[in-house]
Coordinates of C-alpha atoms and ligand atoms in Angstrom, one line a residue:
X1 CA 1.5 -9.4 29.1
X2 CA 0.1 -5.5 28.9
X3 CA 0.6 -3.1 25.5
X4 CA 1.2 0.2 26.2
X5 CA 1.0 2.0 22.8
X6 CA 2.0 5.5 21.8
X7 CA 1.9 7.9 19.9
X8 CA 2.1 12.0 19.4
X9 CA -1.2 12.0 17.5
X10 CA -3.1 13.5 20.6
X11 CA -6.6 12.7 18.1
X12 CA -5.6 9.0 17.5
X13 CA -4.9 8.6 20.7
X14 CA -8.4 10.0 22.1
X15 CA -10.0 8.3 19.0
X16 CA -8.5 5.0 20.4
X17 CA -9.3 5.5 24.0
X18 CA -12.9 6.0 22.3
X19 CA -12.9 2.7 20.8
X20 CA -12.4 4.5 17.2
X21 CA -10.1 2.7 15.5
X22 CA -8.7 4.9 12.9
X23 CA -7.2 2.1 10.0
X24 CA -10.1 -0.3 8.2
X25 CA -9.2 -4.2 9.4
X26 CA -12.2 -6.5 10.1
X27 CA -12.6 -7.7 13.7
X28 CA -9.7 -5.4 15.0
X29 CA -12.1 -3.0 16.8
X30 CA -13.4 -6.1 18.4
X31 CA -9.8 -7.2 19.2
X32 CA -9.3 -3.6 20.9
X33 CA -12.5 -3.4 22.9
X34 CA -12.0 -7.0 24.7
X35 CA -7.8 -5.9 25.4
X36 CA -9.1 -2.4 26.9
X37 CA -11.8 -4.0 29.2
X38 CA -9.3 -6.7 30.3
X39 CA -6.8 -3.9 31.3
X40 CA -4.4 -5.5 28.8
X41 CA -4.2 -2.8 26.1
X42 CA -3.7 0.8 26.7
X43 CA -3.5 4.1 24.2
X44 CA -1.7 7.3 25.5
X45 CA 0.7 10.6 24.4
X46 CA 2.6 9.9 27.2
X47 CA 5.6 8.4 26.2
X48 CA 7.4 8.8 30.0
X49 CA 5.3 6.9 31.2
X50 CA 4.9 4.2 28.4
X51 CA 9.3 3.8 28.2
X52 CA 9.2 3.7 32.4
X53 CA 6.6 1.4 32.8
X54 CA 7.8 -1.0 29.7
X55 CA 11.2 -3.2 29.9
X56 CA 10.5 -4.4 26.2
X57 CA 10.4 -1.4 23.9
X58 CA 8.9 -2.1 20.2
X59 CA 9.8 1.3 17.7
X60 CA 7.1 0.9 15.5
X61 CA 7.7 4.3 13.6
X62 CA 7.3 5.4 9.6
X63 CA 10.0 5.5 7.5
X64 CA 8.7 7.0 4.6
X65 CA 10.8 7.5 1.6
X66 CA 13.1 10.5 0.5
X67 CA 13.3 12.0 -3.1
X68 CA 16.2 9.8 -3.5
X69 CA 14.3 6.7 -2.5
X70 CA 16.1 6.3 0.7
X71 CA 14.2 5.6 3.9
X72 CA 13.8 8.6 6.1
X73 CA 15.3 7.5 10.1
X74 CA 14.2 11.0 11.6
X75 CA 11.7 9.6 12.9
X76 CA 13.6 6.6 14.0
X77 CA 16.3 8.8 15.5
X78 CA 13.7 10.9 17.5
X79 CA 11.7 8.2 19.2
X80 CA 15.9 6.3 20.0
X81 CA 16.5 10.2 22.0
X82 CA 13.4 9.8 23.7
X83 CA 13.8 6.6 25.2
X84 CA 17.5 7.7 25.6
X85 CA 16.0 10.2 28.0
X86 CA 13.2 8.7 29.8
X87 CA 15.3 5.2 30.7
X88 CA 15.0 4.0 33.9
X89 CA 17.0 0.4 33.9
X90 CA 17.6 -2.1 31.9
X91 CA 14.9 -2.3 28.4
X92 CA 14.6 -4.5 25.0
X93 CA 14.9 -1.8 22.5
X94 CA 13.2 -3.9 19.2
X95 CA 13.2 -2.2 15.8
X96 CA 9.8 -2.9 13.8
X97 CA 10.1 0.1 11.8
X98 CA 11.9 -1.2 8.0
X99 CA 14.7 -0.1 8.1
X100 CA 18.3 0.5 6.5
X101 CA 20.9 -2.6 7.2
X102 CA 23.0 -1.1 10.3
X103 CA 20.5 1.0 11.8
X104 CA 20.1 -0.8 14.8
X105 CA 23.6 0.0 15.7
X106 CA 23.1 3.8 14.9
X107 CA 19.7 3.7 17.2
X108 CA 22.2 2.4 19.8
X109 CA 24.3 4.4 19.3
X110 CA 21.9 7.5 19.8
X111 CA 20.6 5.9 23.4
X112 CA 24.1 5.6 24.4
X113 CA 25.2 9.5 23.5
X114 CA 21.9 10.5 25.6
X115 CA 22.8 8.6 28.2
X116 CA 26.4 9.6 28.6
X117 CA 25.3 13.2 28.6
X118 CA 22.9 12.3 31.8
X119 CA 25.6 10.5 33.6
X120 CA 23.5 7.6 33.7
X121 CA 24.2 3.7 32.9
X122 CA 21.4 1.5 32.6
X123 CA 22.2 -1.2 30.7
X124 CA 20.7 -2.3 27.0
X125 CA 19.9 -4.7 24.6
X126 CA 19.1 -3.7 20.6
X127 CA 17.0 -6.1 18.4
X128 CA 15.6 -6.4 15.0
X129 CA 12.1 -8.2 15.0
X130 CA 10.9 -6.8 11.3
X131 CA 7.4 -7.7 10.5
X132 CA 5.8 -9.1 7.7
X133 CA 2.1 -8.4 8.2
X134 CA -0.6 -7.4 5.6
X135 CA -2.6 -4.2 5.4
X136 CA -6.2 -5.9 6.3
X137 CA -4.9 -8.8 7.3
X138 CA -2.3 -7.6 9.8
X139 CA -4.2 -9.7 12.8
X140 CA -4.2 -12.9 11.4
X141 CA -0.6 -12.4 10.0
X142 CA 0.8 -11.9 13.1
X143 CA -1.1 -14.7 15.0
X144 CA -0.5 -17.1 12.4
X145 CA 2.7 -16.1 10.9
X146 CA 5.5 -18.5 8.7
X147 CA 8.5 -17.6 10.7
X148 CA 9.3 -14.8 13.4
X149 CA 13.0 -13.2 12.6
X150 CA 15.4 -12.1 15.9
X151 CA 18.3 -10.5 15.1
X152 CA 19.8 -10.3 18.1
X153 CA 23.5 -10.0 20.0
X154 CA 22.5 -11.1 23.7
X155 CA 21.5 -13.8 25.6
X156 CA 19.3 -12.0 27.7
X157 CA 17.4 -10.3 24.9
X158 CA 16.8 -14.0 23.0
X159 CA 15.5 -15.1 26.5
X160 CA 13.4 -12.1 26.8
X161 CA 12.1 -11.9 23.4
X162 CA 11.2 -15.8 23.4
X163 CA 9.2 -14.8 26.4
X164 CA 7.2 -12.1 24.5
X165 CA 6.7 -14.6 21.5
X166 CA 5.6 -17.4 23.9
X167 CA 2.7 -18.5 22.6
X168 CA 4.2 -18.8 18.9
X169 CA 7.3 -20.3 20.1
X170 CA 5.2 -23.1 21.9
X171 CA 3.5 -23.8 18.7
X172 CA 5.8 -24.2 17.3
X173 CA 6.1 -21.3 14.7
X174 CA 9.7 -21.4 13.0
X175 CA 12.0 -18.8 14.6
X176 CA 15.0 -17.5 13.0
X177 CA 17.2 -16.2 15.6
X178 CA 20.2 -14.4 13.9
X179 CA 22.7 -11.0 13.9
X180 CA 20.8 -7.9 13.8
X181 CA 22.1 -7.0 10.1
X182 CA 20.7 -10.4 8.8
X183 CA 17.4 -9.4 10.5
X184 CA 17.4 -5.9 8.7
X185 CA 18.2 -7.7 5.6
X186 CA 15.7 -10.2 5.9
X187 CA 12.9 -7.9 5.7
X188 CA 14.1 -5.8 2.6
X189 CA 14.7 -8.8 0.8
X190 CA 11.9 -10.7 1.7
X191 CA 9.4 -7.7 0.6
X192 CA 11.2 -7.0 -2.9
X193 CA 11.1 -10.4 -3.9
X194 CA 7.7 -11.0 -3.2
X195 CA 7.6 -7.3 -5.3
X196 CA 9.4 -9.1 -7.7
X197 CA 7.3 -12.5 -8.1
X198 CA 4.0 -10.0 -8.9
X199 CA 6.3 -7.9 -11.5
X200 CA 7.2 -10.8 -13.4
X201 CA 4.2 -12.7 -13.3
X202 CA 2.7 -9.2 -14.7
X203 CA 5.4 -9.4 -17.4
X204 CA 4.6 -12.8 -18.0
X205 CA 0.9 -11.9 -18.4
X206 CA 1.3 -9.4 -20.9
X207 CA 3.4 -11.5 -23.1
X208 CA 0.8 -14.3 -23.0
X209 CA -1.8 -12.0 -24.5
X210 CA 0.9 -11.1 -27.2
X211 CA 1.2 -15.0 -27.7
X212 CA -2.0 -16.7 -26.7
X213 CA -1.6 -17.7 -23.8
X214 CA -3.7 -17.7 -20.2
X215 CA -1.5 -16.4 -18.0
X216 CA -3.5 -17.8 -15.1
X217 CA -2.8 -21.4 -15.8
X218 CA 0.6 -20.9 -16.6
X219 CA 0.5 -19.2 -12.8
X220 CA -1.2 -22.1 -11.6
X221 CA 1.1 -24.7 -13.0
X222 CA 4.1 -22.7 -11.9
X223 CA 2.9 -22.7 -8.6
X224 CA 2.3 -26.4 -8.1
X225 CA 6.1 -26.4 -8.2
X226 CA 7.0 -26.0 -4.7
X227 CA 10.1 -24.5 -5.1
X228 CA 8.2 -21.3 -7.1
X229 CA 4.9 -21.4 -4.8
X230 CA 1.8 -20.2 -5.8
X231 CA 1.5 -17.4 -4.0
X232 CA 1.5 -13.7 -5.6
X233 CA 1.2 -15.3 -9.1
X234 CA -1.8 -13.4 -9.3
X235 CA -1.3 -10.6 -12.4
X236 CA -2.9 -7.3 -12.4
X237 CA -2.3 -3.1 -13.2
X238 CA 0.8 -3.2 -10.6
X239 CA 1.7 -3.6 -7.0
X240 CA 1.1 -0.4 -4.6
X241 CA 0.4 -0.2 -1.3
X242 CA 3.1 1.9 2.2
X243 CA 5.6 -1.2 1.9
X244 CA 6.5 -2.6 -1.7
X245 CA 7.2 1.1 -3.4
X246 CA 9.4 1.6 -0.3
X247 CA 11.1 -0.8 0.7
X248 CA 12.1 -1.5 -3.5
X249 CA 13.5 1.8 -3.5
X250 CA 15.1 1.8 -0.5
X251 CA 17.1 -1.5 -0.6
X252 CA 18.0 -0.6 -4.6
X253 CA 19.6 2.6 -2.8
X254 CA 21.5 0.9 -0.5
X255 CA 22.5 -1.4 -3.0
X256 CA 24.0 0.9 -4.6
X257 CA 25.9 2.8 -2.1
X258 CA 27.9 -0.2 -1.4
X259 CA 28.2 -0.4 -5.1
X260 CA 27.0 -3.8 -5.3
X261 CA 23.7 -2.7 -7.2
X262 CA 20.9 -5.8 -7.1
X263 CA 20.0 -4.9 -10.7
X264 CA 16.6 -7.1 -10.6
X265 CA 15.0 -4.5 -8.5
X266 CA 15.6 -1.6 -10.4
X267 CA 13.9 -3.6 -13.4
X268 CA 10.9 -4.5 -11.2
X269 CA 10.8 -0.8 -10.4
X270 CA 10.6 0.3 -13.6
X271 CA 8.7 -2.1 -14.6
X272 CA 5.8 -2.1 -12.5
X273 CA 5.2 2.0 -13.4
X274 CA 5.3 0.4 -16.6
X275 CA 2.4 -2.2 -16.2
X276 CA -0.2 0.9 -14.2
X277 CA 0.4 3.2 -17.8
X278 CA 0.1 0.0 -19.5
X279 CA -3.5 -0.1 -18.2
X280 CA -4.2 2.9 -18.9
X281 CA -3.3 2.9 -22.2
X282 CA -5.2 -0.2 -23.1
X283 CA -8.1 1.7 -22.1
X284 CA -7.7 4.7 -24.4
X285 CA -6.5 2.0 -27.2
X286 CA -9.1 -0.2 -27.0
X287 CA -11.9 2.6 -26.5
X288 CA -10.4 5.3 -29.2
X289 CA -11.5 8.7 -28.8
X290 CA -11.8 9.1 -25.1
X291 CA -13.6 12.7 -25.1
X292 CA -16.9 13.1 -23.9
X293 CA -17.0 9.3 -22.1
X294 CA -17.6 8.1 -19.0
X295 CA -16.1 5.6 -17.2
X296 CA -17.2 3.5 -13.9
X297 CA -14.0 2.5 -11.7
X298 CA -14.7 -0.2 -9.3
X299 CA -12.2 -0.2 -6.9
X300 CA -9.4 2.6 -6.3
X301 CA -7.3 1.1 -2.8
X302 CA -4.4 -0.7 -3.7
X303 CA -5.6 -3.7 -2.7
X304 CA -9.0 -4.8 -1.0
X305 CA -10.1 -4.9 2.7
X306 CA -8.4 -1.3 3.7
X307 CA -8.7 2.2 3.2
X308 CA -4.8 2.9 2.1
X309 CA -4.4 4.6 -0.9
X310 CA -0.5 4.9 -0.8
X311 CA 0.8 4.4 -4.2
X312 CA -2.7 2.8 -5.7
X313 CA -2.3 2.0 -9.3
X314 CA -5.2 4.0 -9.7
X315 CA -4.0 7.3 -9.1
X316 CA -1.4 6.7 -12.1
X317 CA -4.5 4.9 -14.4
X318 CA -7.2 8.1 -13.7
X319 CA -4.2 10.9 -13.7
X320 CA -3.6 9.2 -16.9
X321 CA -6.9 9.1 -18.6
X322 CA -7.9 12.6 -17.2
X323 CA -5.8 14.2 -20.0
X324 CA -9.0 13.4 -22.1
X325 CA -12.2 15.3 -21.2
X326 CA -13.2 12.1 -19.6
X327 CA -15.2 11.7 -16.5
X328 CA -15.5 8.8 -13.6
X329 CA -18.2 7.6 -11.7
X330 CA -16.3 5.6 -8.7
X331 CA -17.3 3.3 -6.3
X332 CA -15.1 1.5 -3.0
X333 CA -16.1 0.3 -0.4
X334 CA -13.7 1.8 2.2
X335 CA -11.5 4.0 -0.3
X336 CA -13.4 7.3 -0.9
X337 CA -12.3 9.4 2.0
X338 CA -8.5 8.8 1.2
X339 CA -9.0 9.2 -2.6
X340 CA -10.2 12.2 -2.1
X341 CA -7.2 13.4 -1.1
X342 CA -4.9 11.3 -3.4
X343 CA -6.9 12.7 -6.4
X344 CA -7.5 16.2 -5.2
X345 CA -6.0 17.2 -8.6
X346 CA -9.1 15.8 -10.8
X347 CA -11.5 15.6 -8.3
X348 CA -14.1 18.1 -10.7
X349 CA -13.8 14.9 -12.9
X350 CA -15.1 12.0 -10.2
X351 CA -18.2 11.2 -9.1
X352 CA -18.4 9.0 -5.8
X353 CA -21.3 6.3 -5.9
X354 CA -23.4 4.6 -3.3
X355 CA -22.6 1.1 -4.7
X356 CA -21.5 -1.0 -7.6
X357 CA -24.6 -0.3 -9.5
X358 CA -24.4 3.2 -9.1
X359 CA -21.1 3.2 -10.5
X360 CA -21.9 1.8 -13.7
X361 CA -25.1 3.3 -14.7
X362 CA -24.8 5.0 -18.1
X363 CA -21.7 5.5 -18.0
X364 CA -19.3 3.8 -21.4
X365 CA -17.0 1.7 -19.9
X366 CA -16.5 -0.4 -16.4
X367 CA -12.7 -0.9 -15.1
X368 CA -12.0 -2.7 -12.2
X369 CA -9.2 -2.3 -10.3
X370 CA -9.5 -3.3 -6.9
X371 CA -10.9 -7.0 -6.2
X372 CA -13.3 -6.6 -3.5
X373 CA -15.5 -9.4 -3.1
X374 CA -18.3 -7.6 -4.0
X375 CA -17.2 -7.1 -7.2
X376 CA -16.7 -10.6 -7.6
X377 CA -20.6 -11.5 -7.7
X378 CA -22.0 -8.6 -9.7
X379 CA -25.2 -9.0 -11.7
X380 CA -23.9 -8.5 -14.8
X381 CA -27.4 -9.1 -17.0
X382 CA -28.7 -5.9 -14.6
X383 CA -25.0 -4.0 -15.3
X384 CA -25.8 -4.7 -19.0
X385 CA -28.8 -3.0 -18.8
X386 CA -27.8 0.0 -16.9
X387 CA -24.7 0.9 -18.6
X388 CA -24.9 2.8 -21.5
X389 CA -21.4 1.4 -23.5
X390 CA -20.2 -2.4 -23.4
X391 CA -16.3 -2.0 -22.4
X392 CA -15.1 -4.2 -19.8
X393 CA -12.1 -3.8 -18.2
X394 CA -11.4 -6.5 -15.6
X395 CA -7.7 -5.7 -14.5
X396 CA -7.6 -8.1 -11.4
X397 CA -8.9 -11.2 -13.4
X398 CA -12.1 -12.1 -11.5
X399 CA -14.3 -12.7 -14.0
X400 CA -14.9 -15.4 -16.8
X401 CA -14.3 -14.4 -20.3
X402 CA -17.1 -16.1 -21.9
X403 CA -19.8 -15.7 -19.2
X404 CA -18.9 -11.9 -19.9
X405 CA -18.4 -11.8 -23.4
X406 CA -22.3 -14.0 -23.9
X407 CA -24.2 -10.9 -22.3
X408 CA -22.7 -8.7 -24.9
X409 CA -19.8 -6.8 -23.2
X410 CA -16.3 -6.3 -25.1
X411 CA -13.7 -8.0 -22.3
X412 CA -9.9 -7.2 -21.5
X413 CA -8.0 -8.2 -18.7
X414 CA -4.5 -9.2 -18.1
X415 CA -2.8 -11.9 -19.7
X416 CA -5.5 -14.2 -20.7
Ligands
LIG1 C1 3.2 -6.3 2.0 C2 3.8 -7.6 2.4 O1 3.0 -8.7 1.9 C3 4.0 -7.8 3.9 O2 4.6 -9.0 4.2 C4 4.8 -6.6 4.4 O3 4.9 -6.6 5.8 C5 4.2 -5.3 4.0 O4 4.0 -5.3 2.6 P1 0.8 -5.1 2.0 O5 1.5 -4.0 1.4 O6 -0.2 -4.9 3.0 O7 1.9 -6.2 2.5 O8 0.0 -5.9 0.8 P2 0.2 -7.2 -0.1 O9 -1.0 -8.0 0.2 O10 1.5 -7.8 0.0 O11 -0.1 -6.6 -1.6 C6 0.8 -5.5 -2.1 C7 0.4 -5.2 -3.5 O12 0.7 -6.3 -4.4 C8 -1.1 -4.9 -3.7 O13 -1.2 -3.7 -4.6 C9 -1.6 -6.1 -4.4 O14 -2.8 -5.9 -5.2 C10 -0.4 -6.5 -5.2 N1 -0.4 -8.0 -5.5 C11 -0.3 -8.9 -4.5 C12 -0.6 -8.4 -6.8 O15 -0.8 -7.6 -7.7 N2 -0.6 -9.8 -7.1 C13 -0.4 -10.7 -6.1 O16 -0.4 -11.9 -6.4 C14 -0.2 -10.3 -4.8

């Protein structure tokens, strides 16, 4: 099978066809170089070309969020006209962009309108394959995934579609072949429960600290029931990230255009902004007069192994805790390019480190808030030594309270 992929970005593009990849994701440049040199992977602007040469067609598009939390589809809408105009017989059209239920019938819809107006009728087939693949891990999640969802309404397309998916199918990888509004559904639902799970385990967390309680072996033990799971148990300042944010708001909207409003989300909403000023206030609280410190923040994606800033609960913690003349010495290990432009608003008030170390050297207080692995192994007699307070905010969990607490630092984290 060959990949054609494109896109307007003329620089990506050339990046690309430089080998530059422009995301963060360990081993993809690898993956790239080896497709290129076998002639199986190719980067261009040209989309003519790339609709003509293709009979599968994958819109892989952004559908970023409105002001009124509904997903944008212009973009959607543009690439459906341009394939409308370039067709040239009969093509898969597949939606992997997230999208509102129904819009695969509106993208048809578009495609057909274009080619009416050209007097032309090639024949095709609309399909909903939504992904579920993680930012840094997106490889492996689509090599190794727990199901692949088809909405689909033709034969031919199932056919076609099995044939692109071959090598899952023949390992037997569960496929869930249904209509094309299940599909869209699927992947809305799918991504605000898992939103869901993290917002009330954070919930959970809090109210063990109010009662006791460590909220990592009540995760633990909830987990081992196998109708809960153990997955995304783990608490922390709040989900972020291009996908949970989004798709959250989006599915509450549509929910409540068709006036059957899933209530749950709207909570989880609400409460995860809650649990990022939560953090920050147990900063200020536990710290008291805020004026004149410094603070070393370990960790500012919104997650570990990528760059992606989107909607990291730091931007909310430091926008937060620069109303005080505070300052922050910062250090992540992919992160600082994108921050810069997430935090151009209190930028006079960071300073980017080399490392770990250089983060937390003299300053009053450490937070982490990102859990690369790196943090996880820190040498915390040395971090003792070269910090000038003894706060010691931990805020993803990854570090033992007494081990900390013995070498002299004052520890918080969540829900334990
Ligand atoms: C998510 C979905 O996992 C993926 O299936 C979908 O296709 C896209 O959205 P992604 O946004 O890359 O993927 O990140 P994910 O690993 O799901 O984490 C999202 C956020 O939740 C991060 O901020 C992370 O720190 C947080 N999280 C995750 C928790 O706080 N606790 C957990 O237990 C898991």
């Amino acid at each position: 099978m060959n990949v054609i992929c494109v896109d307007k970005d003329k620089e990506k593009i050339d990046k690309l066809n430089c080998g530059i990849i422009p995301i963060y994701e360990q081993n993809l440049e690898a993956l790239i170089k080896k497709n290129r040199q076998n002639k199986r992977l190719e980067f261009t602007t040209d989309i003519s070309y790339a609709i003509k040469q293709s009979k599968v067609i994958f819109i892989a598009v952004g559908t970023p969020a409105m002001e009124d939390g509904k997903a944008d589809l212009n973009n959607v809408l543009e690439v459906a006209k341009t394939i409308g105009k370039y067709m040239n017989g009969y093509k898969v059209i597949v939606n992997k962009s997230t999208v509102p239920i129904g819009t695969a019938k509106l993208v048809k819809k578009v495609i057909k309108e274009i080619l009416d107006n050209k007097g032309v009728s090639h024949k095709f087939d609309m399909v909903s394959n939504p992904e579920f693949l993680r930012e840094g891990s997106a490889v492996y999640d689509f090599t190794n995934p727990d199901r692949i969802v088809l909405g689909v309404d033709s034969k031919k397309a199932t056919r076609i579609m099995k044939e692109v998916y071959r090598v899952l199918y023949l390992s037997e990888t569960p496929f869930v072949i249904t209509n094309i509004e299940t599909a869209e559904m699927i992947k809305y639902a799918s991504n605000a429960f898992l939103a869901m799970k993290i917002t009330y385990i954070n919930q959970i967390a809090n109210l063990c600290e109010k009662v006791g309680a460590d909220v990592c072996h009540v995760a633990k033990a909830m987990g081992m029931d196998q109708r809960i799971g153990s997955k995304f148990l783990n608490p922390g300042p709040g989900y972020g990230g291009s996908c949970f944010p989004k798709d959250t708001n989006a599915l509450f909207r549509i929910s409540e255009e068709k006036k059957e409003p899933v209530t749950l989300i709207k909570e989880t909403i609400k409460a995860n902004e809650h649990q990022k000023h939560k953090m920050a206030k147990r900063i200020k609280r536990e710290i008291g007069n805020l004026n004149g410190k410094t603070i070393g923040v370990l960790g500012l994606t919104f997650k570990p192994k990528t760059d992606d800033m989107r909607e990291s609960p730091a931007i909310t913690i430091l926008n937060k805790l620069s109303k005080y003349d505070v300052k922050f010495k910062v250090y992540d290990p992919q992160g600082h390019k994108e921050s810069a432009m997430r935090l151009q608003n209190i930028l006079d008030k960071i300073k980017y480190c080399e490392n770990e170390y250089d983060a937390v050297t003299d300053v009053d207080a450490i937070v982490i808030l990102t859990e690369w692995n790196e943090f996880r192994t820190m040498d915390l007699q040395k971090i003792k030594k070269i910090m000038k307070g003894n706060y010691f905010f931990d805020f993803r969990n990854i570090y033992d309270r007494n081990i900390v607490e013995k070498l002299g630092f004052k520890y918080y984290c969540v829900g334990r």
